[in-house]
Short mmCIF file of C-alpha atoms and ligand atoms in Angstrom, two decimals:
data_model
loop_
_atom_site.label_atom_id
_atom_site.label_comp_id
_atom_site.label_asym_id
_atom_site.label_seq_id
_atom_site.Cartn_x
_atom_site.Cartn_y
_atom_site.Cartn_z
CA MET A 113 167.55 58.30 28.85
CA THR A 114 165.12 55.67 30.48
CA ALA A 115 161.15 56.74 29.21
CA ILE A 116 160.83 57.15 33.23
CA GLN A 117 163.57 59.61 33.65
CA GLY A 118 162.19 63.12 34.42
CA LYS A 119 158.56 62.25 35.26
CA ARG A 120 157.54 64.02 37.89
CA ILE A 121 155.29 61.52 40.13
CA LEU A 122 153.08 62.25 42.54
CA ILE A 123 153.06 59.92 45.66
CA GLY A 124 150.01 59.89 48.05
CA VAL A 125 150.40 58.69 51.21
CA THR A 126 147.14 57.53 53.60
CA GLY A 127 147.65 56.34 57.16
CA GLY A 128 148.00 52.44 56.73
CA ILE A 129 151.15 50.70 58.79
CA ALA A 130 151.87 49.72 54.74
CA ALA A 131 153.05 53.94 54.58
CA TYR A 132 156.30 52.58 55.64
CA LYS A 133 156.31 51.03 51.86
CA ALA A 134 156.03 54.19 50.15
CA CYS A 135 159.55 55.29 51.55
CA VAL A 136 160.88 52.09 49.54
CA LEU A 137 158.91 53.29 46.00
CA THR A 138 159.90 56.75 46.83
CA SER A 139 163.85 56.16 47.36
CA ARG A 140 163.72 54.04 43.76
CA LEU A 141 162.14 56.29 41.51
CA THR A 142 164.07 59.21 43.75
CA LYS A 143 166.91 56.99 42.20
CA ALA A 144 165.43 56.48 39.18
CA GLY A 145 165.33 60.01 38.40
CA CYS A 146 161.86 61.05 38.66
CA ASP A 147 161.07 64.05 40.24
CA VAL A 148 158.62 62.71 43.12
CA HIS A 149 156.52 65.09 45.73
CA VAL A 150 155.19 63.31 48.22
CA MET A 151 151.77 64.03 49.80
CA MET A 152 150.55 63.00 53.23
CA THR A 153 147.69 62.58 55.06
CA LYS A 154 147.63 63.79 58.99
CA GLU A 155 146.69 59.58 59.81
CA ALA A 156 149.88 58.63 57.49
CA LYS A 157 152.43 60.88 59.73
CA GLN A 158 151.41 58.23 62.59
CA PHE A 159 153.24 56.09 60.47
CA VAL A 160 155.96 57.88 58.94
CA SER A 161 157.33 61.19 59.71
CA PRO A 162 157.21 63.77 56.78
CA GLN A 163 161.16 64.41 57.15
CA THR A 164 161.34 60.62 56.20
CA PHE A 165 159.99 61.40 53.09
CA GLN A 166 161.18 65.16 52.11
CA ALA A 167 164.81 63.19 52.70
CA LEU A 168 164.11 60.83 50.31
CA SER A 169 162.81 62.69 47.62
CA ARG A 170 164.66 65.53 47.71
CA ASN A 171 161.45 67.25 47.83
CA PRO A 172 159.51 69.62 50.64
CA VAL A 173 156.16 66.91 51.28
CA HIS A 174 152.81 68.04 51.13
CA ASP A 175 150.78 67.60 54.68
CA ASP A 176 148.30 70.33 55.32
CA ILE A 177 145.86 71.52 52.35
CA PHE A 178 145.79 74.99 54.44
CA THR A 179 149.53 75.46 55.02
CA GLU A 180 151.36 76.68 51.17
CA LYS A 181 155.13 76.00 51.15
CA ASN A 182 154.81 79.16 48.89
CA GLU A 183 152.75 81.56 48.59
CA HIS A 184 152.71 82.23 44.79
CA GLN A 185 151.04 78.50 44.29
CA ILE A 186 147.94 76.69 45.64
CA ALA A 187 149.90 73.71 45.88
CA HIS A 188 147.40 70.57 45.30
CA ILE A 189 146.43 72.39 42.24
CA ASP A 190 149.95 73.00 40.89
CA LEU A 191 151.23 69.50 42.10
CA ALA A 192 147.83 67.84 40.44
CA ASP A 193 148.43 70.08 37.06
CA GLN A 194 151.99 69.12 36.69
CA ALA A 195 152.20 65.48 37.42
CA ASP A 196 152.47 63.14 35.12
CA LEU A 197 151.51 60.45 37.22
CA ILE A 198 149.76 60.45 40.74
CA ILE A 199 149.98 57.39 42.93
CA ILE A 200 148.53 57.03 45.66
CA ALA A 201 150.10 54.04 47.85
CA PRO A 202 148.40 52.85 50.56
CA ALA A 203 145.31 53.59 50.06
CA THR A 204 143.41 53.10 53.13
CA ALA A 205 139.47 51.87 52.58
CA HIS A 206 138.81 55.46 53.97
CA THR A 207 140.84 57.67 51.02
CA ILE A 208 139.42 54.71 48.71
CA ALA A 209 136.19 55.84 50.19
CA LYS A 210 136.38 59.49 50.15
CA LEU A 211 137.56 59.26 46.27
CA ALA A 212 134.48 57.15 45.32
CA HIS A 213 132.33 60.23 46.38
CA GLY A 214 134.58 63.25 45.46
CA LEU A 215 135.51 64.04 48.83
CA ALA A 216 138.54 66.51 49.04
CA ASP A 217 139.00 67.22 52.55
CA ASP A 218 142.91 66.46 52.56
CA MET A 219 145.92 67.33 50.41
CA VAL A 220 145.49 63.75 48.06
CA THR A 221 142.07 63.48 47.75
CA ALA A 222 142.09 67.26 47.04
CA ALA A 223 144.91 66.61 44.84
CA VAL A 224 143.31 63.49 43.01
CA LEU A 225 140.15 65.87 42.53
CA ALA A 226 142.16 68.67 40.47
CA THR A 227 144.10 66.39 38.13
CA LYS A 228 144.01 65.43 34.49
CA ALA A 229 146.83 62.82 34.87
CA PRO A 230 146.20 59.49 35.58
CA VAL A 231 145.50 57.91 39.36
CA TRP A 232 146.10 54.90 40.29
CA VAL A 233 145.43 53.45 43.60
CA ALA A 234 147.42 50.52 45.43
CA PRO A 235 144.78 49.89 48.57
CA ALA A 236 146.41 48.00 51.92
CA MET A 237 144.24 47.21 55.05
CA ASN A 238 143.03 43.93 56.45
CA VAL A 239 141.41 41.31 54.28
CA ASN A 240 137.91 41.43 55.75
CA MET A 241 137.60 44.86 55.21
CA TYR A 242 139.22 44.73 51.85
CA HIS A 243 136.64 41.83 51.18
CA HIS A 244 133.28 44.14 52.88
CA PRO A 245 131.14 45.05 50.10
CA ALA A 246 131.71 48.76 50.55
CA VAL A 247 135.21 49.09 49.89
CA GLN A 248 134.84 46.67 46.82
CA LYS A 249 131.86 48.79 45.70
CA ASN A 250 134.07 51.77 46.10
CA LEU A 251 137.09 49.82 43.67
CA GLU A 252 134.77 49.16 41.57
CA ILE A 253 133.19 53.14 41.05
CA ILE A 254 136.54 54.83 41.26
CA GLN A 255 137.52 52.63 38.20
CA THR A 256 134.45 53.44 36.57
CA TYR A 257 136.83 57.73 36.81
CA GLY A 258 139.47 55.12 34.69
CA TYR A 259 142.08 55.44 38.22
CA ARG A 260 143.15 52.12 37.94
CA VAL A 261 143.77 49.68 41.22
CA LEU A 262 146.66 47.57 42.23
CA LYS A 263 145.75 44.61 43.41
CA PRO A 264 146.79 43.84 47.12
CA ASP A 265 148.81 41.00 47.22
CA SER A 266 147.83 37.71 49.92
CA GLY A 267 149.72 36.82 52.81
CA MET A 268 150.46 37.62 56.06
CA LEU A 269 149.30 41.06 56.69
CA ALA A 270 150.38 43.10 60.26
CA CYS A 271 146.97 42.33 61.83
CA GLY A 272 147.76 39.05 62.31
CA TRP A 273 145.42 37.90 59.98
CA VAL A 274 146.60 36.30 56.50
CA GLY A 275 144.24 37.13 52.89
CA GLU A 276 144.69 39.69 50.31
CA GLY A 277 145.05 43.74 51.20
CA ARG A 278 149.10 43.74 51.54
CA LEU A 279 149.95 46.44 49.53
CA MET A 280 151.67 45.57 46.30
CA GLU A 281 154.95 45.32 46.67
CA PRO A 282 157.32 48.53 46.14
CA ASP A 283 159.27 46.57 43.49
CA ALA A 284 156.05 45.22 41.92
CA ILE A 285 154.33 49.03 41.71
CA TYR A 286 157.82 50.21 40.27
CA GLU A 287 157.69 47.80 37.63
CA GLU A 288 154.41 49.23 36.41
CA ILE A 289 155.02 52.60 36.73
CA GLU A 290 158.06 51.39 34.16
CA ASP A 291 156.12 50.00 31.94
CA TYR A 292 153.81 52.43 31.72
CA PHE A 293 155.79 55.21 30.20
CA GLY A 294 157.79 52.62 28.83
CA GLN A 295 154.40 51.76 26.70
CA ALA A 296 153.73 55.03 26.17
CA HIS A 297 157.02 55.96 24.01
CA GLN A 298 156.19 52.36 22.38
CA LYS A 299 154.83 53.83 18.90
CA ASP A 300 155.20 50.44 17.08
CA LEU A 301 151.53 50.57 15.62
CA GLN A 302 152.31 54.14 13.96
CA GLY A 303 151.58 53.68 10.36
CA TYR A 304 149.14 51.47 10.79
CA ARG A 305 145.29 51.82 10.08
CA ILE A 306 143.57 49.84 12.61
CA LEU A 307 139.38 49.56 12.80
CA VAL A 308 138.01 48.29 15.93
CA THR A 309 134.29 46.85 16.42
CA ALA A 310 133.08 47.16 20.04
CA GLY A 311 129.81 46.82 22.55
CA PRO A 312 125.89 45.62 21.86
CA THR A 313 124.16 45.84 19.35
CA ARG A 314 120.38 46.76 19.18
CA GLU A 315 117.59 45.07 16.69
CA LYS A 316 114.36 47.34 16.64
CA ILE A 317 111.29 45.46 17.56
CA ASP A 318 108.81 48.84 17.87
CA PRO A 319 109.40 52.42 18.67
CA VAL A 320 110.17 51.56 22.29
CA ARG A 321 111.53 48.43 22.27
CA PHE A 322 114.77 46.30 20.86
CA LEU A 323 116.82 42.86 20.84
CA THR A 324 120.62 42.91 22.67
CA ASN A 325 122.75 42.09 24.95
CA HIS A 326 125.24 43.09 28.14
CA SER A 327 128.10 43.58 25.71
CA SER A 328 129.71 46.92 28.01
CA GLY A 329 131.69 47.93 25.16
CA LYS A 330 134.56 48.22 27.59
CA MET A 331 136.96 45.53 25.60
CA GLY A 332 137.23 47.29 22.37
CA TYR A 333 137.27 50.62 23.57
CA ALA A 334 140.22 49.42 26.10
CA ILE A 335 141.91 47.93 22.47
CA ALA A 336 140.96 51.40 20.51
CA ALA A 337 142.78 53.22 23.42
CA CYS A 338 145.56 51.48 23.63
CA ALA A 339 145.83 51.24 19.67
CA GLN A 340 145.95 54.68 19.51
CA LYS A 341 148.16 55.60 22.24
CA ARG A 342 150.69 53.01 19.98
CA GLY A 343 150.70 55.09 17.03
CA ALA A 344 148.02 53.31 15.15
CA ASP A 345 144.94 55.68 13.46
CA VAL A 346 142.47 54.21 15.19
CA LEU A 347 138.32 53.69 14.07
CA LEU A 348 136.06 52.81 16.25
CA ILE A 349 132.48 51.47 14.82
CA THR A 350 130.33 51.48 17.78
CA GLY A 351 127.17 50.39 19.34
CA PRO A 352 125.48 51.85 21.54
CA THR A 353 127.65 52.18 25.12
CA GLU A 354 127.72 54.25 27.88
CA LEU A 355 131.48 54.73 27.63
CA ASP A 356 133.52 58.04 26.50
CA PRO A 357 135.19 57.91 23.83
CA PRO A 358 139.02 57.63 23.79
CA ALA A 359 140.85 60.66 22.93
CA GLY A 360 142.31 60.86 19.28
CA VAL A 361 139.86 57.82 18.26
CA GLU A 362 137.90 58.80 14.65
CA VAL A 363 134.25 57.45 16.02
CA ILE A 364 131.76 55.82 14.19
CA ARG A 365 128.06 55.36 16.38
CA VAL A 366 125.90 52.78 15.25
CA GLU A 367 122.86 50.73 16.33
CA SER A 368 121.37 47.98 14.70
CA ALA A 369 124.19 45.38 13.18
CA LEU A 370 122.52 46.10 9.65
CA GLU A 371 124.13 49.20 10.53
CA MET A 372 127.01 47.86 11.98
CA TYR A 373 127.59 45.75 8.46
CA GLU A 374 127.13 48.88 6.26
CA ALA A 375 130.22 50.95 7.89
CA VAL A 376 132.50 48.30 8.50
CA MET A 377 132.73 47.09 5.11
CA LYS A 378 132.87 50.75 3.74
CA HIS A 379 136.31 51.20 5.51
CA PHE A 380 137.43 47.84 5.23
CA ASP A 381 139.51 48.39 2.31
CA GLU A 382 141.69 50.78 4.01
CA MET A 383 142.65 49.19 6.48
CA ASP A 384 145.44 46.86 8.03
CA ALA A 385 143.67 45.39 10.19
CA VAL A 386 139.83 44.68 12.06
CA ILE A 387 139.62 43.63 15.25
CA LYS A 388 135.53 42.57 16.01
CA THR A 389 134.75 43.17 19.95
CA ALA A 390 131.28 44.09 19.17
CA ALA A 391 128.35 41.57 20.56
CA VAL A 392 126.67 41.61 16.90
CA SER A 393 122.92 40.15 17.33
CA ASP A 394 122.81 37.37 14.98
CA TYR A 395 119.36 38.19 14.57
CA ARG A 396 116.64 41.24 13.74
CA PRO A 397 113.01 41.18 13.84
CA LYS A 398 111.66 40.29 10.64
CA ALA A 399 109.49 42.80 10.98
CA VAL A 400 110.03 46.24 12.37
CA SER A 401 106.05 47.87 13.88
CA ASP A 402 106.32 51.54 13.69
CA ARG A 403 103.40 51.95 16.26
CA LYS A 404 103.82 50.55 19.73
CA ILE A 405 102.85 47.27 20.22
CA LYS A 406 100.11 46.90 22.48
CA LYS A 407 99.20 43.39 24.54
CA THR A 408 96.80 41.01 23.86
CA GLU A 409 95.56 38.13 25.31
CA ASP A 410 96.79 35.87 23.09
CA HIS A 411 100.99 34.77 23.23
CA PRO A 412 102.28 37.15 20.62
CA LYS A 413 105.46 35.57 18.63
CA ILE A 414 108.33 37.70 17.21
CA GLU A 415 109.10 36.32 13.69
CA LEU A 416 113.58 36.80 13.62
CA VAL A 417 115.28 36.60 10.55
CA ARG A 418 119.16 36.31 10.28
CA ASN A 419 121.83 39.02 10.38
CA PRO A 420 124.43 38.98 7.88
CA ASP A 421 127.83 37.74 9.91
CA ILE A 422 130.19 40.94 9.57
CA LEU A 423 133.08 38.59 10.61
CA GLU A 424 132.61 36.18 8.12
CA GLU A 425 132.18 38.57 5.31
CA LEU A 426 135.68 39.78 6.00
CA GLY A 427 137.24 36.69 6.05
CA ARG A 428 135.65 36.63 2.06
CA ARG A 429 136.72 39.85 1.27
CA LYS A 430 140.58 40.37 3.15
CA THR A 431 143.61 40.58 0.74
CA THR A 432 145.85 41.91 3.54
CA GLN A 433 144.07 42.15 6.50
CA ILE A 434 144.77 40.69 9.54
CA LEU A 435 141.58 39.69 11.01
CA ILE A 436 141.06 39.42 15.35
CA GLY A 437 137.58 38.18 16.21
CA PHE A 438 136.50 37.42 19.86
CA ALA A 439 134.02 34.91 20.73
CA ALA A 440 131.98 34.84 23.36
CA GLU A 441 131.06 32.03 24.70
CA THR A 442 128.91 30.46 27.76
CA HIS A 443 130.44 26.35 27.18
CA ASP A 444 133.20 23.87 24.60
CA LEU A 445 134.88 27.10 24.71
CA ASP A 446 138.20 25.97 23.15
CA HIS A 447 135.81 23.63 20.48
CA TYR A 448 134.28 26.64 19.66
CA ALA A 449 136.74 29.09 19.21
CA LYS A 450 138.51 26.78 17.00
CA GLY A 451 135.72 26.78 14.71
CA LYS A 452 135.33 30.55 15.03
CA LEU A 453 139.04 31.00 13.91
CA GLU A 454 137.93 27.96 10.68
CA LYS A 455 134.73 29.57 9.41
CA LYS A 456 135.91 32.88 9.80
CA LYS A 457 139.23 32.92 8.21
CA LEU A 458 140.30 34.97 11.12
CA ASP A 459 143.91 35.73 11.74
CA MET A 460 143.18 35.34 15.75
CA VAL A 461 141.08 34.91 18.32
CA VAL A 462 139.42 36.08 21.21
CA ALA A 463 137.87 33.61 23.45
CA ASN A 464 136.27 34.59 26.69
CA ASP A 465 133.81 32.82 29.07
CA VAL A 466 131.00 34.90 29.18
CA ALA A 467 128.63 32.48 31.89
CA ARG A 468 131.75 34.09 34.28
CA THR A 469 130.41 36.92 36.37
CA ASP A 470 133.94 37.87 37.74
CA THR A 471 134.99 38.32 34.12
CA GLY A 472 133.72 39.53 30.42
CA PHE A 473 130.51 41.12 29.99
CA ARG A 474 130.47 44.61 31.41
CA SER A 475 133.10 43.61 34.01
CA ASN A 476 136.84 45.72 34.49
CA ASP A 477 138.43 42.51 33.97
CA ASN A 478 138.75 39.48 31.38
CA GLU A 479 140.35 36.80 31.31
CA VAL A 480 140.89 35.37 27.64
CA THR A 481 142.86 32.37 25.24
CA PHE A 482 144.27 33.36 22.26
CA TYR A 483 143.64 30.87 19.31
CA PHE A 484 146.13 31.60 16.24
CA ARG A 485 146.07 29.55 13.10
CA ASN A 486 148.90 27.62 13.34
CA GLY A 487 146.64 25.48 16.23
CA ASP A 488 148.97 27.82 19.12
CA ILE A 489 147.22 28.67 22.23
CA ARG A 490 148.22 31.34 24.80
CA HIS A 491 145.95 31.72 27.82
CA LEU A 492 146.30 34.77 30.26
CA HIS A 493 145.12 35.03 33.57
CA LYS A 494 142.72 37.26 34.49
CA MET A 495 143.88 41.69 34.24
CA PRO A 496 142.20 44.77 33.45
CA LYS A 497 140.77 44.96 30.22
CA ALA A 498 143.60 47.55 29.72
CA GLU A 499 146.30 45.04 30.05
CA VAL A 500 144.50 42.27 27.83
CA ALA A 501 144.80 45.47 25.31
CA GLN A 502 147.73 45.59 25.96
CA GLU A 503 148.93 41.53 25.30
CA LEU A 504 146.18 41.94 21.57
CA CYS A 505 148.14 44.63 20.56
CA ASN A 506 151.40 42.87 21.65
CA LEU A 507 150.48 40.23 19.17
CA LEU A 508 149.28 42.27 16.74
CA THR A 509 152.38 44.69 15.78
CA GLU A 510 154.11 40.77 15.65
CA MET A 511 151.63 39.71 13.14
CA LEU A 512 151.72 43.10 11.43
CA ASP A 513 154.79 43.06 11.05
CA LYS A 514 155.71 39.72 9.96
CA LYS A 515 152.98 40.44 6.95
CA LYS A 516 154.49 44.03 5.81
CA GLY A 517 158.20 41.61 6.37
CA SER A 518 157.48 39.17 3.64
CA VAL A 519 155.55 41.41 1.01
N1 LIG B 35 130.09 38.83 14.62
C1 LIG B 35 130.06 39.65 13.59
N2 LIG B 35 128.79 39.37 13.00
C2 LIG B 35 128.07 38.51 13.31
C3 LIG B 35 127.68 37.92 14.32
C4 LIG B 35 129.09 37.70 15.12
O1 LIG B 35 131.34 40.27 12.45
N3 LIG B 35 126.43 38.81 12.87
C5 LIG B 35 131.44 38.48 14.69
C6 LIG B 35 131.65 38.96 16.25
O2 LIG B 35 132.45 40.33 16.58
C7 LIG B 35 133.37 38.30 16.76
C8 LIG B 35 132.91 37.24 16.61
O3 LIG B 35 132.01 37.14 14.94
O4 LIG B 35 134.21 39.00 16.83
C9 LIG B 35 132.27 35.88 16.89
O5 LIG B 35 131.10 36.05 17.85
P1 LIG B 35 129.73 35.58 18.62
O6 LIG B 35 128.55 36.41 18.52
O7 LIG B 35 131.09 34.82 19.74
O8 LIG B 35 129.41 33.83 17.73
P2 LIG B 35 128.99 34.04 16.58
O9 LIG B 35 129.50 34.40 15.44
O10 LIG B 35 127.74 34.80 16.36
O11 LIG B 35 128.40 32.70 16.71
P3 LIG B 35 127.36 31.49 17.35
O12 LIG B 35 126.22 32.62 17.70
O13 LIG B 35 126.87 29.88 16.82
O14 LIG B 35 128.69 31.49 19.02
#
């Protein structure tokens, strides 16, 4: 039995020429043993007939929100409830806009609003449409709902333009789906206790002001979620973020570097690995005013004192734990990453260039380089943080298993 056999996959087809590629995807998934149900918008039917999808999926096609094929069911709710995954392929600019703003005037968008299943969106459109700020903004918005965007390919488009906008190839989409369900089955971190720190810290100046940084916590939360899904017992110690904590993860919320220090030290001994993605403030104001500081005519100075380096302290205290640090740099990445690996006695450093605006802080993507103790270096191309988390968990599993084997 393969990981995707028996999975109920809902494919939402919207009105673009790439709708014909959704036929190939439907066929591949059905042949692999998935229970595929296709929903179509009325525009999609301009390109491919519902009968094609019905024949390929061997299930009725849902193309009208008001026509119930079974009077005992409300189709868009039932489909949404029973899906293991919803994938919209191709997703037009118009459908993406509707998803971003919660509109639900057809089968596809209504089912997406009603589902608790993961939602993937595979855009396909003209290159200029794809790069229009409105479309890019809407793609960003839907990612904040947790939807995964399958980046379109570059190449010759049906409209004659060459560039980004071509629907990801059906075979590549199929492989993503196969990987996704494969990983859901993978419990290779079962039995390990993992501490992840995430987000920024806040260092109080007075009751209304603090020092902080741009960390959003997204990388750390993605790692915590991934490790938990792969069976680990995860403790997430997080600075203030706007993110919802991942399901099944124990969370301790802190504000300052000193609070994070206390929480991490308290739990360190029980851990098999620590992953420190948090952007910890190196300094805090020496004195915290208990009253709001009022402006004056002179040039006020805030005197700062050093915060403890949490990771460096873990490096000193560690017994059998694996320690993974992050290095956020704006220049000389290689030099500083290697320095941190040595100084903090880490097993691995994950370095990223925070001067870039398309990755790193706040972004949903990251482009990282892994530095290992034996001098090995591995660079990953730019990818969603959830995928960086998968790669990191693959490496962590290897390190933990190796350590277990050697004791
Ligand atoms: N770190 C920590 N405690 C601190 C500062 C950093 O635990 N007081 C950890 C971070 O969580 C990260 C790693 O150390 O995993 C590197 O953090 P970074 O801010 O990149 O570097 P610093 O060590 O603070 O060095 P510098 O500010 O000189 O770049």
